[in-house]
Amino acid sequence: MRDVAIIGVGCTTFGEKWGSSFQDLFVEAGALALEDAQLSGEKIDAMYVGNMSAGRFIEQEHIGALIADYAGLATRHIPSTRVEAACASGGLAFRQAIIAVASGMEDIVVAAGVEKMTDVEPGASTDTLTGAADREWEGFMGATFPGLYAMIATDYMHRYPLTREQLALVAVKNHYNGARNPIAQFQQEITVDTVLKSTMVAEPLRLFDCSPITDGAAAVIVAPLERAREFTDTPIKVLASAQASDTITLHDRRDISTLDATIAARERAFKIARVTHKDIDLVEVHDCFTIAEICAIEDLGFCKKGGAGKFTADGETALGGKIPVNTSGGLKACGHPVGATGIKQVFEVVQQLRGEAGKRQIDGATIGMTHNVGGTGGTVAVHIMGVL
Ligand code: COA
């Protein structure tokens, strides 16, 4: 297996992008990544595109070919493949690109993610997202994603010492970081009061506990490590790529407040990279709801089970804390265009490791991690990256 490096990254701004089509979003992110790698499209050998549900959001399928065509690569006939794993589609597209380069099958590979979610009514977006759960046993019974994560929050708060205020502090911290990120959907700081007085969505989760509905795209370009310096002075090495699965239904889990797929992917990733949680300088976790960040930092091993509320309230996950979590603003404030999120997480970690994260820069960061979840934990991708 060959070592793999990231040689270029690009990301659109996230939000309700009325003026951009699905194709515009992808082409913009891809062009930014190519420019970053000082590369022309002719050098690309293959593409993997994370996308959850263009069929339902914009009535478009056959995304691999569509993207290659609009990227101007149709006449080169390169392999271009859509990857779908609900909200973990981006993380898995990144993993496929890494596997393609590591195996020696391809050299220069684009991993991208794109989703255009705001063109449908709220009921339709909620129903489309419910497709990431088990339609027969969860969706048809009335469960939505806010509803499923509300069950996790209720169970967690019953068993562990997490107060409503501590849960709100996850959103306060992520909005603080988002206010320092020029691509974020929400760039305003909020208080605990903002969260506690916002509209109830699914008890105990309120509007400001939820990630929003978002349009956006992101792209990263990977290459064999030995060729990376042909393209960039600041290649970032992929130290580990791990993926795990679990039951798609929440009720079949051993413990609904613990994502066993996160634990499995984390253990594999730490073993491959030969690091522990103590070596990680920052992590982008899948905070689709505030409770998801609480579970994630425990399941990734950054604090003990039941301790994440206090850990957050003590400022350990803030910029300058023991382990800065979601410096981008996370899904909560940066936004969550579901197929693009896993790639945006890599975009953020690369910016941090290159020292290009501006007002949210973690000084001296050398190793970063991403954690991307599909559904309530049926799929998890964990990646670890480091400076050379
Ligand atoms: N956080 C903060 N503000 C939000 C927000 C969020 N998550 N979602 C919407 N808003 C704001 C909007 O900006 C808008 O503000 P404005 O009136 O100042 O312009 C206002 O709230 C109403 O927006 P609207 O789009 O009408 O919200 P909505 O009620 O249709 O949707 C949710 C709100 C929470 C239901 C929706 O964002 C949602 O479904 N989120 C979860 C997404 C999800 O499940 N993702 C998959 C996870 S696995």
JSON list of N, CA and C in Angstrom, two decimals, residues 232-272:
[
{"chain": "A", "resi": 232, "resn": "THR", "atom": "N", "xyz": [2.44, 20.81, -4.20]},
{"chain": "A", "resi": 232, "resn": "THR", "atom": "CA", "xyz": [2.26, 21.72, -3.07]},
{"chain": "A", "resi": 232, "resn": "THR", "atom": "C", "xyz": [3.46, 21.67, -2.13]},
{"chain": "A", "resi": 233, "resn": "ASP", "atom": "N", "xyz": [3.71, 22.80, -1.49]},
{"chain": "A", "resi": 233, "resn": "ASP", "atom": "CA", "xyz": [4.78, 22.84, -0.47]},
{"chain": "A", "resi": 233, "resn": "ASP", "atom": "C", "xyz": [4.27, 22.36, 0.87]},
{"chain": "A", "resi": 234, "resn": "THR", "atom": "N", "xyz": [2.95, 22.25, 0.99]},
{"chain": "A", "resi": 234, "resn": "THR", "atom": "CA", "xyz": [2.37, 21.88, 2.29]},
{"chain": "A", "resi": 234, "resn": "THR", "atom": "C", "xyz": [1.44, 20.66, 2.18]},
{"chain": "A", "resi": 235, "resn": "PRO", "atom": "N", "xyz": [1.99, 19.52, 1.73]},
{"chain": "A", "resi": 235, "resn": "PRO", "atom": "CA", "xyz": [1.13, 18.33, 1.67]},
{"chain": "A", "resi": 235, "resn": "PRO", "atom": "C", "xyz": [0.75, 17.88, 3.08]},
{"chain": "A", "resi": 236, "resn": "ILE", "atom": "N", "xyz": [-0.45, 17.33, 3.19]},
{"chain": "A", "resi": 236, "resn": "ILE", "atom": "CA", "xyz": [-0.92, 16.79, 4.48]},
{"chain": "A", "resi": 236, "resn": "ILE", "atom": "C", "xyz": [-1.04, 15.28, 4.31]},
{"chain": "A", "resi": 237, "resn": "LYS", "atom": "N", "xyz": [-0.37, 14.55, 5.20]},
{"chain": "A", "resi": 237, "resn": "LYS", "atom": "CA", "xyz": [-0.36, 13.09, 5.07]},
{"chain": "A", "resi": 237, "resn": "LYS", "atom": "C", "xyz": [-1.63, 12.48, 5.69]},
{"chain": "A", "resi": 238, "resn": "VAL", "atom": "N", "xyz": [-2.22, 11.52, 4.97]},
{"chain": "A", "resi": 238, "resn": "VAL", "atom": "CA", "xyz": [-3.34, 10.76, 5.54]},
{"chain": "A", "resi": 238, "resn": "VAL", "atom": "C", "xyz": [-2.73, 9.68, 6.42]},
{"chain": "A", "resi": 239, "resn": "LEU", "atom": "N", "xyz": [-2.95, 9.78, 7.74]},
{"chain": "A", "resi": 239, "resn": "LEU", "atom": "CA", "xyz": [-2.35, 8.83, 8.68]},
{"chain": "A", "resi": 239, "resn": "LEU", "atom": "C", "xyz": [-3.23, 7.61, 8.88]},
{"chain": "A", "resi": 240, "resn": "ALA", "atom": "N", "xyz": [-4.55, 7.77, 8.72]},
{"chain": "A", "resi": 240, "resn": "ALA", "atom": "CA", "xyz": [-5.46, 6.62, 8.88]},
{"chain": "A", "resi": 240, "resn": "ALA", "atom": "C", "xyz": [-6.81, 6.91, 8.25]},
{"chain": "A", "resi": 241, "resn": "SER", "atom": "N", "xyz": [-7.38, 5.86, 7.65]},
{"chain": "A", "resi": 241, "resn": "SER", "atom": "CA", "xyz": [-8.76, 5.91, 7.15]},
{"chain": "A", "resi": 241, "resn": "SER", "atom": "C", "xyz": [-9.47, 4.69, 7.70]},
{"chain": "A", "resi": 242, "resn": "ALA", "atom": "N", "xyz": [-10.56, 4.92, 8.44]},
{"chain": "A", "resi": 242, "resn": "ALA", "atom": "CA", "xyz": [-11.29, 3.78, 9.02]},
{"chain": "A", "resi": 242, "resn": "ALA", "atom": "C", "xyz": [-12.79, 3.98, 8.85]},
{"chain": "A", "resi": 243, "resn": "GLN", "atom": "N", "xyz": [-13.49, 2.88, 8.71]},
{"chain": "A", "resi": 243, "resn": "GLN", "atom": "CA", "xyz": [-14.94, 2.91, 8.51]},
{"chain": "A", "resi": 243, "resn": "GLN", "atom": "C", "xyz": [-15.56, 1.78, 9.32]},
{"chain": "A", "resi": 244, "resn": "ALA", "atom": "N", "xyz": [-16.75, 2.03, 9.87]},
{"chain": "A", "resi": 244, "resn": "ALA", "atom": "CA", "xyz": [-17.44, 0.96, 10.60]},
{"chain": "A", "resi": 244, "resn": "ALA", "atom": "C", "xyz": [-18.94, 1.10, 10.39]},
{"chain": "A", "resi": 245, "resn": "SER", "atom": "N", "xyz": [-19.66, 0.00, 10.60]},
{"chain": "A", "resi": 245, "resn": "SER", "atom": "CA", "xyz": [-21.12, 0.03, 10.47]},
{"chain": "A", "resi": 245, "resn": "SER", "atom": "C", "xyz": [-21.78, -0.52, 11.74]},
{"chain": "A", "resi": 246, "resn": "ASP", "atom": "N", "xyz": [-23.08, -0.32, 11.83]},
{"chain": "A", "resi": 246, "resn": "ASP", "atom": "CA", "xyz": [-23.85, -0.81, 12.98]},
{"chain": "A", "resi": 246, "resn": "ASP", "atom": "C", "xyz": [-25.29, -1.03, 12.52]},
{"chain": "A", "resi": 247, "resn": "THR", "atom": "N", "xyz": [-26.16, -1.47, 13.41]},
{"chain": "A", "resi": 247, "resn": "THR", "atom": "CA", "xyz": [-27.57, -1.61, 13.04]},
{"chain": "A", "resi": 247, "resn": "THR", "atom": "C", "xyz": [-28.08, -0.24, 12.59]},
{"chain": "A", "resi": 248, "resn": "ILE", "atom": "N", "xyz": [-28.92, -0.24, 11.57]},
{"chain": "A", "resi": 248, "resn": "ILE", "atom": "CA", "xyz": [-29.43, 1.05, 11.09]},
{"chain": "A", "resi": 248, "resn": "ILE", "atom": "C", "xyz": [-30.48, 1.59, 12.07]},
{"chain": "A", "resi": 249, "resn": "THR", "atom": "N", "xyz": [-31.23, 0.70, 12.71]},
{"chain": "A", "resi": 249, "resn": "THR", "atom": "CA", "xyz": [-32.24, 1.16, 13.67]},
{"chain": "A", "resi": 249, "resn": "THR", "atom": "C", "xyz": [-31.62, 1.42, 15.03]},
{"chain": "A", "resi": 250, "resn": "LEU", "atom": "N", "xyz": [-32.13, 2.47, 15.65]},
{"chain": "A", "resi": 250, "resn": "LEU", "atom": "CA", "xyz": [-31.65, 2.84, 16.99]},
{"chain": "A", "resi": 250, "resn": "LEU", "atom": "C", "xyz": [-32.06, 1.78, 18.01]},
{"chain": "A", "resi": 251, "resn": "HIS", "atom": "N", "xyz": [-33.31, 1.26, 17.89]},
{"chain": "A", "resi": 251, "resn": "HIS", "atom": "CA", "xyz": [-33.81, 0.36, 18.94]},
{"chain": "A", "resi": 251, "resn": "HIS", "atom": "C", "xyz": [-33.10, -0.98, 18.98]},
{"chain": "A", "resi": 252, "resn": "ASP", "atom": "N", "xyz": [-32.33, -1.32, 17.92]},
{"chain": "A", "resi": 252, "resn": "ASP", "atom": "CA", "xyz": [-31.60, -2.59, 17.94]},
{"chain": "A", "resi": 252, "resn": "ASP", "atom": "C", "xyz": [-30.22, -2.46, 18.57]},
{"chain": "A", "resi": 253, "resn": "ARG", "atom": "N", "xyz": [-29.86, -1.24, 18.98]},
{"chain": "A", "resi": 253, "resn": "ARG", "atom": "CA", "xyz": [-28.51, -1.05, 19.52]},
{"chain": "A", "resi": 253, "resn": "ARG", "atom": "C", "xyz": [-28.39, -1.57, 20.95]},
{"chain": "A", "resi": 254, "resn": "ARG", "atom": "N", "xyz": [-27.17, -1.95, 21.31]},
{"chain": "A", "resi": 254, "resn": "ARG", "atom": "CA", "xyz": [-26.82, -2.36, 22.68]},
{"chain": "A", "resi": 254, "resn": "ARG", "atom": "C", "xyz": [-27.12, -1.23, 23.65]},
{"chain": "A", "resi": 255, "resn": "ASP", "atom": "N", "xyz": [-26.84, 0.01, 23.20]},
{"chain": "A", "resi": 255, "resn": "ASP", "atom": "CA", "xyz": [-26.94, 1.19, 24.06]},
{"chain": "A", "resi": 255, "resn": "ASP", "atom": "C", "xyz": [-27.17, 2.37, 23.12]},
{"chain": "A", "resi": 256, "resn": "ILE", "atom": "N", "xyz": [-28.32, 3.04, 23.22]},
{"chain": "A", "resi": 256, "resn": "ILE", "atom": "CA", "xyz": [-28.62, 4.07, 22.21]},
{"chain": "A", "resi": 256, "resn": "ILE", "atom": "C", "xyz": [-27.82, 5.36, 22.41]},
{"chain": "A", "resi": 257, "resn": "SER", "atom": "N", "xyz": [-27.17, 5.52, 23.55]},
{"chain": "A", "resi": 257, "resn": "SER", "atom": "CA", "xyz": [-26.37, 6.74, 23.78]},
{"chain": "A", "resi": 257, "resn": "SER", "atom": "C", "xyz": [-24.90, 6.54, 23.48]},
{"chain": "A", "resi": 258, "resn": "THR", "atom": "N", "xyz": [-24.56, 5.37, 22.96]},
{"chain": "A", "resi": 258, "resn": "THR", "atom": "CA", "xyz": [-23.16, 5.09, 22.58]},
{"chain": "A", "resi": 258, "resn": "THR", "atom": "C", "xyz": [-23.17, 4.63, 21.14]},
{"chain": "A", "resi": 259, "resn": "LEU", "atom": "N", "xyz": [-22.36, 5.26, 20.30]},
{"chain": "A", "resi": 259, "resn": "LEU", "atom": "CA", "xyz": [-22.28, 4.82, 18.90]},
{"chain": "A", "resi": 259, "resn": "LEU", "atom": "C", "xyz": [-21.13, 3.82, 18.79]},
{"chain": "A", "resi": 260, "resn": "ASP", "atom": "N", "xyz": [-21.47, 2.52, 18.81]},
{"chain": "A", "resi": 260, "resn": "ASP", "atom": "CA", "xyz": [-20.43, 1.50, 18.75]},
{"chain": "A", "resi": 260, "resn": "ASP", "atom": "C", "xyz": [-19.62, 1.59, 17.45]},
{"chain": "A", "resi": 261, "resn": "ALA", "atom": "N", "xyz": [-20.26, 2.07, 16.36]},
{"chain": "A", "resi": 261, "resn": "ALA", "atom": "CA", "xyz": [-19.51, 2.21, 15.10]},
{"chain": "A", "resi": 261, "resn": "ALA", "atom": "C", "xyz": [-18.44, 3.30, 15.25]},
{"chain": "A", "resi": 262, "resn": "THR", "atom": "N", "xyz": [-18.71, 4.33, 16.04]},
{"chain": "A", "resi": 262, "resn": "THR", "atom": "CA", "xyz": [-17.69, 5.35, 16.29]},
{"chain": "A", "resi": 262, "resn": "THR", "atom": "C", "xyz": [-16.52, 4.74, 17.05]},
{"chain": "A", "resi": 263, "resn": "ILE", "atom": "N", "xyz": [-16.84, 3.94, 18.07]},
{"chain": "A", "resi": 263, "resn": "ILE", "atom": "CA", "xyz": [-15.77, 3.32, 18.87]},
{"chain": "A", "resi": 263, "resn": "ILE", "atom": "C", "xyz": [-14.92, 2.40, 17.98]},
{"chain": "A", "resi": 264, "resn": "ALA", "atom": "N", "xyz": [-15.60, 1.59, 17.15]},
{"chain": "A", "resi": 264, "resn": "ALA", "atom": "CA", "xyz": [-14.87, 0.65, 16.28]},
{"chain": "A", "resi": 264, "resn": "ALA", "atom": "C", "xyz": [-13.99, 1.39, 15.28]},
{"chain": "A", "resi": 265, "resn": "ALA", "atom": "N", "xyz": [-14.54, 2.44, 14.65]},
{"chain": "A", "resi": 265, "resn": "ALA", "atom": "CA", "xyz": [-13.76, 3.19, 13.66]},
{"chain": "A", "resi": 265, "resn": "ALA", "atom": "C", "xyz": [-12.59, 3.92, 14.33]},
{"chain": "A", "resi": 266, "resn": "ARG", "atom": "N", "xyz": [-12.86, 4.48, 15.52]},
{"chain": "A", "resi": 266, "resn": "ARG", "atom": "CA", "xyz": [-11.79, 5.18, 16.26]},
{"chain": "A", "resi": 266, "resn": "ARG", "atom": "C", "xyz": [-10.65, 4.22, 16.62]},
{"chain": "A", "resi": 267, "resn": "GLU", "atom": "N", "xyz": [-11.01, 3.01, 17.12]},
{"chain": "A", "resi": 267, "resn": "GLU", "atom": "CA", "xyz": [-9.97, 2.05, 17.52]},
{"chain": "A", "resi": 267, "resn": "GLU", "atom": "C", "xyz": [-9.13, 1.65, 16.31]},
{"chain": "A", "resi": 268, "resn": "ARG", "atom": "N", "xyz": [-9.81, 1.41, 15.16]},
{"chain": "A", "resi": 268, "resn": "ARG", "atom": "CA", "xyz": [-9.07, 1.04, 13.94]},
{"chain": "A", "resi": 268, "resn": "ARG", "atom": "C", "xyz": [-8.16, 2.19, 13.51]},
{"chain": "A", "resi": 269, "resn": "ALA", "atom": "N", "xyz": [-8.68, 3.41, 13.54]},
{"chain": "A", "resi": 269, "resn": "ALA", "atom": "CA", "xyz": [-7.90, 4.56, 13.07]},
{"chain": "A", "resi": 269, "resn": "ALA", "atom": "C", "xyz": [-6.67, 4.79, 13.96]},
{"chain": "A", "resi": 270, "resn": "PHE", "atom": "N", "xyz": [-6.86, 4.72, 15.27]},
{"chain": "A", "resi": 270, "resn": "PHE", "atom": "CA", "xyz": [-5.72, 4.94, 16.18]},
{"chain": "A", "resi": 270, "resn": "PHE", "atom": "C", "xyz": [-4.66, 3.87, 15.95]},
{"chain": "A", "resi": 271, "resn": "LYS", "atom": "N", "xyz": [-5.10, 2.63, 15.71]},
{"chain": "A", "resi": 271, "resn": "LYS", "atom": "CA", "xyz": [-4.15, 1.53, 15.49]},
{"chain": "A", "resi": 271, "resn": "LYS", "atom": "C", "xyz": [-3.36, 1.75, 14.19]},
{"chain": "A", "resi": 272, "resn": "ILE", "atom": "N", "xyz": [-4.07, 2.13, 13.13]},
{"chain": "A", "resi": 272, "resn": "ILE", "atom": "CA", "xyz": [-3.40, 2.32, 11.83]},
{"chain": "A", "resi": 272, "resn": "ILE", "atom": "C", "xyz": [-2.40, 3.49, 11.93]}
]
